[in-house]
Amino acid sequence: GAGVSQSPRYKVAKRGQDVALRCDPISGHVSLFWYQQALGQGPEFLTYFQNEAQLDKSGLPSDRFFAERPEGSVSTLKIQRTQQEDSAVYLCASSSGGMGTGELFFGEGSRLTVL
Amino acid sequence: AQSVTQLDSQVPVFEEAPVELRCNYSSSVSVYLFWYVQYPNQGLQLLLKYLSGSTLVESINGFEAEFNKSQTSFHLRKPSVHISDTAEYFCAVSGGSNYKLTFGKGTLLTVNP
């Protein structure tokens, strides 16, 4: 596609439910990132993939968070047993380079609300 | 580790007035610096970046930012704003690994007629 596509755009979950957020990066982009943006804050790094390899997952807040990119294109961010503090916008970004120079292309985000 | 401080959370200005959005960073390594913009109901877009070379960088829509190493700043300026510039602006830094961006909390620029 022309840009980074994320789905769903909005998700309401009851506390304790599992959720899965999908990201379709720009075709051919090697690098894929997930960021979490809480209300009133800037995006915070969660994890980084280069093709199918997850090279950095240091930003994942707990072991309830899991991300995968099995074929080096589409990625899924899964949150198990959601908690209220997980409420945020989850942003996916991609870039054409490997160790990039910061020119990331962002999707519109998936807004997760945990009740 | 890096950090970014955007000193103003909101900046209201009138159309055609000049504006400066302030950004200061800290890092123990050399950095790349960025400004991203988020228009209402849209995703983040790269506005401009400093990687190396000239410390003054410009965007296609009239914004400019100057990298000041001694003051660890990367302020964003525009001499005359338009209503269409209303958006949230995020300053970001990467260093060391070069792939992990650290963002500030953002500055909401509101341009009024």
PDB file of C-alpha atoms in Angstrom, chain A residues 7-80:
ATOM      1  CA  SER A   7      -5.981  -2.142  12.433  1.00  0.00           C
ATOM      2  CA  PRO A   8      -8.155  -1.874  14.322  1.00  0.00           C
ATOM      3  CA  ARG A   9      -8.116   1.906  14.630  1.00  0.00           C
ATOM      4  CA  TYR A  10     -10.051   1.669  17.885  1.00  0.00           C
ATOM      5  CA  LYS A  11     -10.285  -1.184  20.342  1.00  0.00           C
ATOM      6  CA  VAL A  12     -12.151  -1.347  23.626  1.00  0.00           C
ATOM      7  CA  ALA A  13     -11.237  -4.267  25.838  1.00  0.00           C
ATOM      8  CA  LYS A  14     -12.343  -5.382  29.232  1.00  0.00           C
ATOM      9  CA  ARG A  15      -9.579  -5.766  31.765  1.00  0.00           C
ATOM     10  CA  GLY A  16      -8.094  -9.225  31.465  1.00  0.00           C
ATOM     11  CA  GLN A  17      -8.889  -9.710  27.790  1.00  0.00           C
ATOM     12  CA  ASP A  18      -6.232 -10.388  25.187  1.00  0.00           C
ATOM     13  CA  VAL A  19      -5.884  -8.028  22.216  1.00  0.00           C
ATOM     14  CA  ALA A  20      -4.019  -8.180  18.920  1.00  0.00           C
ATOM     15  CA  LEU A  21      -3.046  -5.114  16.922  1.00  0.00           C
ATOM     16  CA  ARG A  22      -1.972  -5.423  13.310  1.00  0.00           C
ATOM     17  CA  CYS A  23       0.458  -3.388  11.258  1.00  0.00           C
ATOM     18  CA  ASP A  24       0.941  -3.473   7.477  1.00  0.00           C
ATOM     19  CA  PRO A  25       4.151  -1.571   6.718  1.00  0.00           C
ATOM     20  CA  ILE A  26       5.061   0.053   3.450  1.00  0.00           C
ATOM     21  CA  SER A  27       5.920  -2.666   0.966  1.00  0.00           C
ATOM     22  CA  GLY A  28       9.627  -3.448   0.918  1.00  0.00           C
ATOM     23  CA  HIS A  29      10.449  -1.639   4.139  1.00  0.00           C
ATOM     24  CA  VAL A  30      13.017  -3.594   6.090  1.00  0.00           C
ATOM     25  CA  SER A  31      12.582  -1.983   9.477  1.00  0.00           C
ATOM     26  CA  LEU A  32       9.434  -1.992  11.574  1.00  0.00           C
ATOM     27  CA  PHE A  33       8.873  -0.324  14.920  1.00  0.00           C
ATOM     28  CA  TRP A  34       6.156  -0.284  17.550  1.00  0.00           C
ATOM     29  CA  TYR A  35       5.689   2.715  19.815  1.00  0.00           C
ATOM     30  CA  GLN A  36       3.253   3.363  22.651  1.00  0.00           C
ATOM     31  CA  GLN A  37       1.789   6.840  23.111  1.00  0.00           C
ATOM     32  CA  ALA A  38      -0.045   7.518  26.344  1.00  0.00           C
ATOM     33  CA  LEU A  39      -2.364  10.491  26.629  1.00  0.00           C
ATOM     34  CA  GLY A  40      -0.411  13.744  26.720  1.00  0.00           C
ATOM     35  CA  GLN A  41       2.909  12.031  26.138  1.00  0.00           C
ATOM     36  CA  GLY A  42       5.228  11.513  23.233  1.00  0.00           C
ATOM     37  CA  PRO A  43       5.613   8.111  21.613  1.00  0.00           C
ATOM     38  CA  GLU A  44       7.764   5.649  23.539  1.00  0.00           C
ATOM     39  CA  PHE A  45       9.733   2.871  21.855  1.00  0.00           C
ATOM     40  CA  LEU A  46       8.502  -0.676  22.370  1.00  0.00           C
ATOM     41  CA  THR A  47      10.267  -2.925  19.884  1.00  0.00           C
ATOM     42  CA  TYR A  48      12.175  -3.064  16.587  1.00  0.00           C
ATOM     43  CA  PHE A  49      12.256  -5.620  13.773  1.00  0.00           C
ATOM     44  CA  GLN A  50      14.680  -5.865  10.908  1.00  0.00           C
ATOM     45  CA  ASN A  51      12.887  -8.119   8.446  1.00  0.00           C
ATOM     46  CA  GLU A  52      11.595 -11.006  10.567  1.00  0.00           C
ATOM     47  CA  ALA A  53      14.211 -10.659  13.296  1.00  0.00           C
ATOM     48  CA  GLN A  54      13.218  -8.873  16.477  1.00  0.00           C
ATOM     49  CA  LEU A  55      16.455  -7.063  17.251  1.00  0.00           C
ATOM     50  CA  ASP A  56      15.299  -5.011  20.204  1.00  0.00           C
ATOM     51  CA  LYS A  57      12.390  -5.558  22.556  1.00  0.00           C
ATOM     52  CA  SER A  58      13.762  -3.545  25.419  1.00  0.00           C
ATOM     53  CA  GLY A  59      10.787  -1.191  25.496  1.00  0.00           C
ATOM     54  CA  LEU A  60       8.084  -3.809  26.011  1.00  0.00           C
ATOM     55  CA  PRO A  61       6.674  -2.935  29.440  1.00  0.00           C
ATOM     56  CA  SER A  62       6.014  -6.477  30.636  1.00  0.00           C
ATOM     57  CA  ASP A  63       5.928 -10.090  29.539  1.00  0.00           C
ATOM     58  CA  ARG A  64       2.251  -9.582  28.711  1.00  0.00           C
ATOM     59  CA  PHE A  65       3.397  -7.772  25.575  1.00  0.00           C
ATOM     60  CA  PHE A  66       4.526  -9.803  22.604  1.00  0.00           C
ATOM     61  CA  ALA A  67       5.289  -8.779  19.019  1.00  0.00           C
ATOM     62  CA  GLU A  68       5.995 -10.822  15.932  1.00  0.00           C
ATOM     63  CA  ARG A  69       6.751 -10.333  12.254  1.00  0.00           C
ATOM     64  CA  PRO A  70       7.026 -13.905  10.995  1.00  0.00           C
ATOM     65  CA  GLU A  71       7.448 -13.251   7.268  1.00  0.00           C
ATOM     66  CA  GLY A  72       9.188  -9.926   7.467  1.00  0.00           C
ATOM     67  CA  SER A  73       6.205  -7.861   6.413  1.00  0.00           C
ATOM     68  CA  VAL A  74       3.005  -7.711   8.512  1.00  0.00           C
ATOM     69  CA  SER A  75       3.510  -7.422  12.255  1.00  0.00           C
ATOM     70  CA  THR A  76       1.218  -8.114  15.187  1.00  0.00           C
ATOM     71  CA  LEU A  77       1.472  -6.668  18.673  1.00  0.00           C
ATOM     72  CA  LYS A  78      -0.306  -8.834  21.212  1.00  0.00           C
ATOM     73  CA  ILE A  79      -1.192  -7.802  24.721  1.00  0.00           C
ATOM     74  CA  GLN A  80      -2.317 -10.521  27.085  1.00  0.00           C
TER      75      GLN A  80
END
